[in-house]
Coordinates of C-alpha atoms in Angstrom, one line a residue:
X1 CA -34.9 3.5 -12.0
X2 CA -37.4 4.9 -14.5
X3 CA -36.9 8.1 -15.6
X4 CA -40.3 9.6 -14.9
X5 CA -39.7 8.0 -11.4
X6 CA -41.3 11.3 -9.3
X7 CA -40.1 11.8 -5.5
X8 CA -41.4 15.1 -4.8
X9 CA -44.9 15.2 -6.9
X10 CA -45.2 18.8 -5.9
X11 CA -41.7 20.2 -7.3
X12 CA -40.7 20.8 -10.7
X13 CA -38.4 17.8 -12.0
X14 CA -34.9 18.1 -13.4
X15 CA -34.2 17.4 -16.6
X16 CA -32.1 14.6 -17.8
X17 CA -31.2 12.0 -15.6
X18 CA -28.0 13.8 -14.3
X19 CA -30.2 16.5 -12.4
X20 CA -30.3 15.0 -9.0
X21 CA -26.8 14.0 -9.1
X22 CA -25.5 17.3 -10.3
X23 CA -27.5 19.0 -7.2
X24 CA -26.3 16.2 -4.8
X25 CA -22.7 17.1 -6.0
X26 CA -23.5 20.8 -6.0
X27 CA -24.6 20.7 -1.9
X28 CA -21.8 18.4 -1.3
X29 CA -18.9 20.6 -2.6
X30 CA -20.5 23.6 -1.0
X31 CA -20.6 21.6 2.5
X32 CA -17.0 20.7 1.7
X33 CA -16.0 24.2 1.1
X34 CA -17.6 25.1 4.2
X35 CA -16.5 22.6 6.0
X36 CA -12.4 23.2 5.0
X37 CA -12.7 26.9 5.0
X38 CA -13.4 27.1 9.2
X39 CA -12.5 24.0 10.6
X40 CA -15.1 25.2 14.3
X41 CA -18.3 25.2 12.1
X42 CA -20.9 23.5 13.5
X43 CA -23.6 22.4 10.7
X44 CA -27.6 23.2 11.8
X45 CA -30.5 23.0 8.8
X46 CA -28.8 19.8 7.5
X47 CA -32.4 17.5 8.1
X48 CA -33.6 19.5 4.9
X49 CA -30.8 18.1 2.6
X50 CA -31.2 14.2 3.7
X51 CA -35.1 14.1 2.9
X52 CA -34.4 16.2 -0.1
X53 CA -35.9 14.8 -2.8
X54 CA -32.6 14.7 -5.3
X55 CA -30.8 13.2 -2.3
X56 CA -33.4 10.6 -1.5
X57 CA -32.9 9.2 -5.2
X58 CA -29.0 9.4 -5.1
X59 CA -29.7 7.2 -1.6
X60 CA -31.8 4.1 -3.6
X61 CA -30.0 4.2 -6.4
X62 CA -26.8 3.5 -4.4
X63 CA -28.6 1.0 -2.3
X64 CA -29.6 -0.5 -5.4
X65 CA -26.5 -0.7 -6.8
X66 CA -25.1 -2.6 -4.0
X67 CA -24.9 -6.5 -3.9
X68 CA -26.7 -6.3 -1.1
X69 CA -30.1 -5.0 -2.8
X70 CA -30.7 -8.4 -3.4
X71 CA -31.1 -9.6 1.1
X72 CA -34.0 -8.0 3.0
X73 CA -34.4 -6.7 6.4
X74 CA -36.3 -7.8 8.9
X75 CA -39.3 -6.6 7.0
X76 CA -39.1 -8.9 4.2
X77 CA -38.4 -6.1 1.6
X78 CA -35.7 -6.7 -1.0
X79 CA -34.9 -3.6 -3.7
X80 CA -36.7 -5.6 -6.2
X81 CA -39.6 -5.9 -4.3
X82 CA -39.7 -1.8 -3.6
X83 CA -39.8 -1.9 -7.5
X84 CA -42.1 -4.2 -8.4
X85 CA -45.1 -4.3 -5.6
X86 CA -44.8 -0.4 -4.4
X87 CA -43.0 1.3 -6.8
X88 CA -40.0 3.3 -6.4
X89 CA -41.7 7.2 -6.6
X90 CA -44.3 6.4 -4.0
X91 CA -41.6 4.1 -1.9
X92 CA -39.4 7.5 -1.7
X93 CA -42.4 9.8 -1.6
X94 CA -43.7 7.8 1.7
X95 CA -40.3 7.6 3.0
X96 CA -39.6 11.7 2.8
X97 CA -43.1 12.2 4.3
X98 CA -42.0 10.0 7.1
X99 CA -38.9 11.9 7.8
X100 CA -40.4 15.5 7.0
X101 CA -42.9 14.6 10.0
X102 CA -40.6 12.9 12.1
X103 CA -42.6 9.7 12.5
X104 CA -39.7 7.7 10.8
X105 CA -38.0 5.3 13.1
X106 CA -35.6 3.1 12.3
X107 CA -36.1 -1.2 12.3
X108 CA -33.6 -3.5 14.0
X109 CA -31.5 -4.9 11.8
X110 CA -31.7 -8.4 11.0
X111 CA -28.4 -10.8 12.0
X112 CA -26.2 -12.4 10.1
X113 CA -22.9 -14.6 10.3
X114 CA -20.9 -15.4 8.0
X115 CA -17.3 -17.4 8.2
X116 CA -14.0 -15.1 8.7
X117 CA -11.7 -15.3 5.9
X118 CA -8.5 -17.7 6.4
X119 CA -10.7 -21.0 7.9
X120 CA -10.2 -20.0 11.1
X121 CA -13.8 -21.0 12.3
X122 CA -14.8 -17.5 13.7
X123 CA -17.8 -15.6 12.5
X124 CA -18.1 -12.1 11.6
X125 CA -21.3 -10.6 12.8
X126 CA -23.3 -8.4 10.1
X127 CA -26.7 -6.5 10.4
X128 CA -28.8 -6.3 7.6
X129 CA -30.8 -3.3 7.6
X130 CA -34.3 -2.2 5.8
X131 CA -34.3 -1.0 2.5
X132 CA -36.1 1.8 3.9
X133 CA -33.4 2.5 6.3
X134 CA -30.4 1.9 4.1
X135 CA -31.8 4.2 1.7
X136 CA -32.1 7.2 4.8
X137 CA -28.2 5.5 5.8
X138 CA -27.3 6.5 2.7
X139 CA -28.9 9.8 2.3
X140 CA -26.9 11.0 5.8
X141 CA -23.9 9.4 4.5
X142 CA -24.3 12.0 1.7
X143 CA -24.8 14.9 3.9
X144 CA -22.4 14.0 6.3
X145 CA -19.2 12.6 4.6
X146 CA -18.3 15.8 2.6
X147 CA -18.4 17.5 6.0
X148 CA -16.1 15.0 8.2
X149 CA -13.8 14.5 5.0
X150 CA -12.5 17.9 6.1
X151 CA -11.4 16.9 8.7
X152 CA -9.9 13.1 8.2
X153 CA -6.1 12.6 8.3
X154 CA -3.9 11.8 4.8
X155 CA -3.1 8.7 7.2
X156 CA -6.6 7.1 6.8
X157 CA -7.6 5.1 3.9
X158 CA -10.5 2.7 4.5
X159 CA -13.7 3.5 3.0
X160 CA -12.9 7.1 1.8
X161 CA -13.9 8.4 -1.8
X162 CA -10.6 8.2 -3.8
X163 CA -9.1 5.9 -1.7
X164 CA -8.2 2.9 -1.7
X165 CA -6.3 -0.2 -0.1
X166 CA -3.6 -0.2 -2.4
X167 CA -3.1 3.7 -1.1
X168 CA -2.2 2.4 2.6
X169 CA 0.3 -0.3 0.9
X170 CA 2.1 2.4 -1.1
X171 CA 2.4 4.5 2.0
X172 CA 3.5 1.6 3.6
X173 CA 5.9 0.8 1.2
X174 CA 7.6 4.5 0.9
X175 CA 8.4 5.1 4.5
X176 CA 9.5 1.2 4.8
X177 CA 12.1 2.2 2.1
X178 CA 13.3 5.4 4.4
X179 CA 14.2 3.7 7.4
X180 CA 10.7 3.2 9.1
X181 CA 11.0 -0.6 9.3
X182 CA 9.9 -1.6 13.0
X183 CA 6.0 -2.2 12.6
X184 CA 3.4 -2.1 15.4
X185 CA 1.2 -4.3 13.4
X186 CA -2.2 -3.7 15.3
X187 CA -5.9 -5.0 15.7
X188 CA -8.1 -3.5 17.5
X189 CA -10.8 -6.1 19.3
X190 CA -14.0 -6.3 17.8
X191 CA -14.0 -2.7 16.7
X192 CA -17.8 -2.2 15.1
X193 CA -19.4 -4.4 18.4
X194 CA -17.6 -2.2 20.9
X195 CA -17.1 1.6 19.7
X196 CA -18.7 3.7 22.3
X197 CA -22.2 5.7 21.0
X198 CA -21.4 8.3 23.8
X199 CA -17.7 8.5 22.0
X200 CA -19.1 8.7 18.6
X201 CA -22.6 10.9 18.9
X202 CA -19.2 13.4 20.8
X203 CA -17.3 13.2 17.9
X204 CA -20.4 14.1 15.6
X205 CA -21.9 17.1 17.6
X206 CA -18.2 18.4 17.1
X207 CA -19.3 19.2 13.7
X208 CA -23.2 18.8 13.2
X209 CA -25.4 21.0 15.3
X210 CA -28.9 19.9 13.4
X211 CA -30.5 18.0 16.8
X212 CA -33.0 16.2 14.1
X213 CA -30.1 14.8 12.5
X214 CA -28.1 13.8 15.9
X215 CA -31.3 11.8 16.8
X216 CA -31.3 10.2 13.5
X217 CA -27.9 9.1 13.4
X218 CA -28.2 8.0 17.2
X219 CA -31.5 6.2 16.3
X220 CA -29.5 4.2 14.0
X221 CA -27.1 3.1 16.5
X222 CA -29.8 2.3 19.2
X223 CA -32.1 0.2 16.6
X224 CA -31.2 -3.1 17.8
X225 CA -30.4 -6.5 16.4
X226 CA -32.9 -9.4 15.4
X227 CA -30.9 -12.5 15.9
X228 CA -30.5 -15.4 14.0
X229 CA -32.7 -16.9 16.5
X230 CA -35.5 -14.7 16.3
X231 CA -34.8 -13.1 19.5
X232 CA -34.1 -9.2 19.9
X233 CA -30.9 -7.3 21.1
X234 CA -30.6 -4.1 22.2
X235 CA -27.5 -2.5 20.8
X236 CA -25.5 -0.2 23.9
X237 CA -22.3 -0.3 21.6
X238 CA -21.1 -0.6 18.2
X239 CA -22.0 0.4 14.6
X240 CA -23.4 -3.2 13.0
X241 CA -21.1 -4.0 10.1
X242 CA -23.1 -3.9 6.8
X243 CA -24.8 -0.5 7.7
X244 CA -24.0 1.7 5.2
X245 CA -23.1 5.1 7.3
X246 CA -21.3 2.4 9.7
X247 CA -18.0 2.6 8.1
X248 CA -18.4 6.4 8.2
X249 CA -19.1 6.6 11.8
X250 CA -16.2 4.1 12.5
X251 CA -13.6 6.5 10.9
X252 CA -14.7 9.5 12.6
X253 CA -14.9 7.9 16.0
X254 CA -11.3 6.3 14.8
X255 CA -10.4 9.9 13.7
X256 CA -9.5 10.2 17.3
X257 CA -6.3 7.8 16.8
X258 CA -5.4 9.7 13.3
X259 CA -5.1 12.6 14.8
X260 CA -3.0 12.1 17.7
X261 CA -0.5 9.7 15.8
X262 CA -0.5 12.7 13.1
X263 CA -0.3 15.8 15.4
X264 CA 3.3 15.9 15.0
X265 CA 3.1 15.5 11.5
X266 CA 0.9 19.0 11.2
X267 CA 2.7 22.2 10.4
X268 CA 4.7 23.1 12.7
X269 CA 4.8 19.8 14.6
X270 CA 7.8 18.2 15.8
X271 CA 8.0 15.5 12.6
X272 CA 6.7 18.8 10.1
X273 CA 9.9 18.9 8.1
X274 CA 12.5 16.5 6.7
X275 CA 15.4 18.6 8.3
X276 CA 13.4 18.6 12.0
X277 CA 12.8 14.4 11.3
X278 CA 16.4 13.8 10.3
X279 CA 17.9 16.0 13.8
X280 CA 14.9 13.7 15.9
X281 CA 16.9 10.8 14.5
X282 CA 20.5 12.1 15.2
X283 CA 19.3 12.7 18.9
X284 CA 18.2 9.4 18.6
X285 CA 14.7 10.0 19.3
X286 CA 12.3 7.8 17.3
X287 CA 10.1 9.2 14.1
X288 CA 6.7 7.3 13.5
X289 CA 3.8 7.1 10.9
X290 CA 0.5 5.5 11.6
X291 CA -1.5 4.2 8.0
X292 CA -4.9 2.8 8.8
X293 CA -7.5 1.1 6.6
X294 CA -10.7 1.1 8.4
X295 CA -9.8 -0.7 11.8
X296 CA -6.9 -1.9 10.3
X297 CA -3.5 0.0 10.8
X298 CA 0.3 0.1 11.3
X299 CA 2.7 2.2 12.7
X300 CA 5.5 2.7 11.2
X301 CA 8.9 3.6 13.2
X302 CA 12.1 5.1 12.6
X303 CA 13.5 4.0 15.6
X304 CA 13.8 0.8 17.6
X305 CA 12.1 -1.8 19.0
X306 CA 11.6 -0.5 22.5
X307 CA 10.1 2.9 20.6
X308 CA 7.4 0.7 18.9
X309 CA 6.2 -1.0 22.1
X310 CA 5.7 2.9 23.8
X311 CA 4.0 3.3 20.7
X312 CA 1.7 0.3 21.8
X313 CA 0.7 1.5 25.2
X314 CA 0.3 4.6 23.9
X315 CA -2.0 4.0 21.3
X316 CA -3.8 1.7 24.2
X317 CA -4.5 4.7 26.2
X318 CA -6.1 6.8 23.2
X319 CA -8.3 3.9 22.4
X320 CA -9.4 3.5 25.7
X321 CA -11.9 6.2 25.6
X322 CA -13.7 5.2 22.2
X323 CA -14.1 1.9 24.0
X324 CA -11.8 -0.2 22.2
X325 CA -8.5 -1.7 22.9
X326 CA -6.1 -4.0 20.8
X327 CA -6.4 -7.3 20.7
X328 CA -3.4 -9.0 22.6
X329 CA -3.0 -11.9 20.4
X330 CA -3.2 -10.0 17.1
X331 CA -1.1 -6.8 18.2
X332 CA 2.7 -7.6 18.0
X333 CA 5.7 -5.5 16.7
X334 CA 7.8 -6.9 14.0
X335 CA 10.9 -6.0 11.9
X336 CA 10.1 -5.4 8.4
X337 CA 12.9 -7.9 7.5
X338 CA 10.3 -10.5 9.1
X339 CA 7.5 -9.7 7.3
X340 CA 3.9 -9.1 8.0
X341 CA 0.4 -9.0 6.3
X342 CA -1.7 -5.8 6.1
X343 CA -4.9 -5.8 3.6
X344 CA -4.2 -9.1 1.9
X345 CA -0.6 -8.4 1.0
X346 CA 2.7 -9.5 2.8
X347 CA 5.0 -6.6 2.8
X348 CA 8.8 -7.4 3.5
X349 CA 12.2 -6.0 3.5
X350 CA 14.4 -8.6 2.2
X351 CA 17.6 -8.7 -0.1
X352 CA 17.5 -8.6 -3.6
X353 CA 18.2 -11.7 -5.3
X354 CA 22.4 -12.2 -6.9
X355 CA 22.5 -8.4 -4.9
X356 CA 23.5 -7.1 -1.7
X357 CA 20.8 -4.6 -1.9
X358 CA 18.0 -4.4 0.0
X359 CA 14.4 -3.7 -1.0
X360 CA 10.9 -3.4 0.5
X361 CA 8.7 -6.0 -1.5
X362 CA 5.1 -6.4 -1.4
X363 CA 3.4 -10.2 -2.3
X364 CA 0.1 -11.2 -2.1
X365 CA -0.3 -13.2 1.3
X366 CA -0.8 -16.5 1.8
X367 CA -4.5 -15.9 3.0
X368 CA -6.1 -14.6 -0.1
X369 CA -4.1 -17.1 -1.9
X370 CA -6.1 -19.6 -0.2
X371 CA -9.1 -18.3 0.1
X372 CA -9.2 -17.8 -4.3
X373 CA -8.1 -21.3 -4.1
X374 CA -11.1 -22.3 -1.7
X375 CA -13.6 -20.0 -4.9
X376 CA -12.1 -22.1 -7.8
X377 CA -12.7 -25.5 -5.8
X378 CA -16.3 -24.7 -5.3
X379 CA -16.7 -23.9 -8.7
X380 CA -14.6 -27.0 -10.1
X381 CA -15.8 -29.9 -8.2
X382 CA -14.9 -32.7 -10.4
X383 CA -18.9 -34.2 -9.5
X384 CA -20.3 -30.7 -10.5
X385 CA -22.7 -30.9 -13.6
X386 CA -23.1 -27.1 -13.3
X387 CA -23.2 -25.5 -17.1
X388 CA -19.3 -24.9 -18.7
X389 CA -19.9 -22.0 -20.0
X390 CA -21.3 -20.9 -16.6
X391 CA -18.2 -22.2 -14.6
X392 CA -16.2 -20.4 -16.8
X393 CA -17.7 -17.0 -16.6
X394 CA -17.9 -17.1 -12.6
X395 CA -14.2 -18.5 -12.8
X396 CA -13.2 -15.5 -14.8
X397 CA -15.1 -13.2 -12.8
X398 CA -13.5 -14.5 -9.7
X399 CA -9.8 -14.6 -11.0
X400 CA -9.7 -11.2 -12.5
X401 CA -11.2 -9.6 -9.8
X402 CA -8.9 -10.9 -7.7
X403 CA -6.0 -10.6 -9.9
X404 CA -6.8 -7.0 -10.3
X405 CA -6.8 -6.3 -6.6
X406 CA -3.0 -7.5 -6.6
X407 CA -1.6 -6.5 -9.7
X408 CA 0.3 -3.6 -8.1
X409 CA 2.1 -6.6 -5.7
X410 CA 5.2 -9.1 -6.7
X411 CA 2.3 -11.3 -8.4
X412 CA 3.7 -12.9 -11.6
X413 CA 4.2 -16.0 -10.4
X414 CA 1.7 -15.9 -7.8
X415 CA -0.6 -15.2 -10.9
X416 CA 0.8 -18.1 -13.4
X417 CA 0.3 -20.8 -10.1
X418 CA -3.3 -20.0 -9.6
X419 CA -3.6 -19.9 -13.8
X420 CA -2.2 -23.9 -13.5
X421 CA -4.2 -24.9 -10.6
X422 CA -7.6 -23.9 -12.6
X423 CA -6.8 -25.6 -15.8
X424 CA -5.9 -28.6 -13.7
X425 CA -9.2 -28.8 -11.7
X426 CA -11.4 -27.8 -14.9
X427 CA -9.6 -30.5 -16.8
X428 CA -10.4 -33.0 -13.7
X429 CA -13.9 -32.0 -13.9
X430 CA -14.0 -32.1 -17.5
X431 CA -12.1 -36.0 -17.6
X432 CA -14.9 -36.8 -14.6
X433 CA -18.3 -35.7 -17.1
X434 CA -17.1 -37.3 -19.9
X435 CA -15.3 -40.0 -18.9
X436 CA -12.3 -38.7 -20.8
X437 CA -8.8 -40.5 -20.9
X438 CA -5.7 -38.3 -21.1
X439 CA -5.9 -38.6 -24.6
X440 CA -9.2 -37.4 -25.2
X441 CA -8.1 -34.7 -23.4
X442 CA -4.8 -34.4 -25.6
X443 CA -6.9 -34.6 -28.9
X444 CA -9.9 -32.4 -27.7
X445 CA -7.0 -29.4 -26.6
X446 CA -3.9 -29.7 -28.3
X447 CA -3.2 -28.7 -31.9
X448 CA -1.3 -30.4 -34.9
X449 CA 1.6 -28.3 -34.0
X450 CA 1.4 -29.4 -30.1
X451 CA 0.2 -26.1 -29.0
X452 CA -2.6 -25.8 -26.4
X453 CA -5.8 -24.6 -26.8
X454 CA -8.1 -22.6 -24.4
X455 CA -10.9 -24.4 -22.3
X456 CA -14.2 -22.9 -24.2
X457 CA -17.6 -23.2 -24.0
X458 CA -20.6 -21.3 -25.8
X459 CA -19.6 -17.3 -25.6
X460 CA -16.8 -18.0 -22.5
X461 CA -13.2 -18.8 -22.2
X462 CA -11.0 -19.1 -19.3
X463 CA -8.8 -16.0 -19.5
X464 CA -5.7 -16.6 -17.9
X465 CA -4.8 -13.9 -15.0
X466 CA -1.4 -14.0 -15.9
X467 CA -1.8 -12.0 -18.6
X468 CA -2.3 -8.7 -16.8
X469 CA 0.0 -6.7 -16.3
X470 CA 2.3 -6.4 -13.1
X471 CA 2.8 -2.6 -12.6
X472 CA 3.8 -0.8 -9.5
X473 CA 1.8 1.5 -7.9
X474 CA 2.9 4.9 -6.8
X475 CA 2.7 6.4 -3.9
X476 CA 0.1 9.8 -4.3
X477 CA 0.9 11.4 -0.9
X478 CA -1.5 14.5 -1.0
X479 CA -1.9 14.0 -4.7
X480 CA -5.1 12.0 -3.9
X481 CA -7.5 14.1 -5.5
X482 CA -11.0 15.5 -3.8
X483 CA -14.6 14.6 -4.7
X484 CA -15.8 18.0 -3.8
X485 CA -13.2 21.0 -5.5
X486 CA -12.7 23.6 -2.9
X487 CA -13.1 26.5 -5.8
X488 CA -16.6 26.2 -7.2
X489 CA -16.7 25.8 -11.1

């Protein structure tokens, strides 16, 4: 954004372009502090912060930021458009003026399917909101998150700040290695079609007393869907996925589950200690730890089989009232020594190999194996007269990503059999454009001394993934540092 890019004509501008996110970081740590030092508050006088105007430019910058900026709403409107035909100071100006007056409402948001991953021919639902109304989204989420953070379990993961999937694994992973190795491996049933709005405007008010912001947030949920098919579709439950403040109203409605799985965890609880665990255990009553990613989770149990299936129906019941319930078909409990996928990774406890020691290993699953596979064949067809050096950038762009997602797992190999299978489809292309023989191919890539060369083209060459390094990742445990410090600088 321009740096002369006015929101608020009639207030004196910050200098430098770190002024408005110094003050959003400022109001955020103070919420924080507010927030962690009486855990009753309720919030009033928020409404001021979201249409603030240092907040409204953190809110379209993110939005910007996001791959989404490029897909409008139902209006039409991408973020280049707000840019180029009205201009990004009046765009926000407009939109606070809106908000200050209360005439802003927001638009339906605009359907869209797109294929589950793993080719199971199901479709995953997303709503596309306005720009306009992401950029407000994001503004609550600013207001709002530092507040609710307070209050989130150490068990939760998904869509946190300084969190991360590979946080829930190492979790995972830890506890697997100290006994906790039946697994209530869970899904809950269309989760962001079927939370409750009664359930989740309850869980808000618990916290946030500002009625303008209530109706804003419940405005959100109420705006509706434009289908596919032009037609519209009032929304009575769920958060669309693709909403930006979605996620954040998913975990706090989900906070409900956190925090009865974690009560005993608390101080003072009945799992508090190490010493009060290990006597549960010798009266052979079960321990358990729940780790959830978004509307993903697992619950981990010292104990036996029979323990994790009480677990089940348990967890049933505390659903119940948010709405939601566990899918049948997806929900099972399983014995570590089986195996079972959770974020992409298959985590197992198996023997170690010319050993009689036995380990909790994480691999990358078979899914994400095939769906990189599925990436690199799109890219590679052998018919494809796409530009070389543009394959290979998109193929490295694609690999490494990946790769880097899954460099904490047992990947080596894994990593060295996706290397081979994209040198064999680019050289398959490559044979197809040219018309190549083998040993065109031989005298184009290989050296006097026999040693291969890289695939090139122009500025790009096809970095091979396994060349990053394999490393393990640790297990942070309350070590995961805060946004928003609780002492003020």
């Amino acid at each position: 954004m321009p740096k002369d890019a006015s929101v608020n004509t009639g207030a004196a501008q910050e200098q430098g372009s770190s002024g408005p996110s110094r003050r959003v970081s400022e109001m955020q740590a103070k919420l924080h502090r507010w927030a962690v030092a009486d855990c009753g508050r309720r919030f009033d006088d928020l409404f001021n912060l979201v249409h603030d105007p240092a907040t409204l430019i953190m809110a379209f910058d993110r939005v910007a930021g996001n791959q989404g900026a490029r897909t409008a709403g139902v209006d039409g409107l991408t973020v280049a458009d707000v840019e180029e035909r009205i201009g990004v100071p009046g765009f926000l100006d407009d939109l606070r003026a809106q908000l200050k007056v209360g005439t802003f409402r927001p638009l339906p948001v605009r359907e869209r399917k797109i294929p589950k991953p793993g080719g199971s021919g199901k479709v995953r639902r997303l709503g596309i909101p306005t720009i306009a109304d992401r950029v407000v989204q994001a503004a609550l989420k600013l207001v709002l998150e530092p507040i609710f953070e307070a209050d989130f379990k150490p068990v939760s993961y998904g869509f946190r700040p300084n969190r991360r999937a590979q946080d829930a694994v190492a979790e995972i992973h830890f506890f697997g290695t100290r006994g906790y190795r039946w697994v209530l491996d869970a899904d809950i049933h269309a989760c962001f079609d079927e939370i409750e709005h009664v359930a989740v405007m309850d869980r808000v008010r618990k916290r946030i007393k500002d009625k303008r912001i209530l109706s804003l947030v419940k405005a959100f949920l109420k705006a509706g869907v434009l289908t596919e098919l032009g037609g519209h579709q009032d929304t009575h439950t769920g958060t669309p996925q693709g909403g930006i403040i979605s996620p954040l109203l998913a975990n706090i409605a989900l906070s409900v589950l956190d925090e009865h799985m974690h009560a005993t965890w608390e101080p003072g609880g009945m799992m508090s200690t190490q010493d009060r665990r290990r006597r549960r255990r010798l009266k052979g009553l079960p321990n358990w730890r729940i780790v959830r990613y978004a509307d993903d989770f697992v619950v981990l149990v010292h104990g036996t089989e029979p323990d994790a299936e009480v677990l089940r129906e348990e967890i049933s019941q505390v659903l119940r009232p948010v709405g939601l319930r566990l899918s049948p078909a997806k929900t099972r409990v399983v014995h570590m020594s089986e195996g079972f996928d959770f974020l992409g990774f298959h985590i197992q406890w198996r023997r170690k190999r010319g050993t009689s020691k036995w380990y909790v290993y994480t691999f990358v699953a078979q899914r994400p194996l095939r769906s990189v596979k599925a990436k690199i064949r799109a890219l590679t067809h052998k018919t494809s007269q796409q530009d070389l050096e543009y394959v290979l950038t998109s193929l490295n762009m694609v690999m490494h990503g990946w790769a880097n997602y899954f460099r904490h797992a047992v990947a080596k190999n894994t990593f060295g059999t996706v290397d081979n299978f994209t040198w064999w489809r680019l050289i398959r292309m490559l044979r197809e454009r040219h018309h190549w023989t083998w040993s065109d191919v031989r005298r184009r890539f290989v050296t006097a001394s026999g040693q291969w060369l890289p695939i090139t083209a122009g500025e790009a060459e096809l970095r091979k993934i396994s060349a990053i390094p394999v490393t393990r990742y640790r297990y942070r445990s309350t070590a995961i540092p805060s946004p928003w410090p609780l002492q003020p600088a």
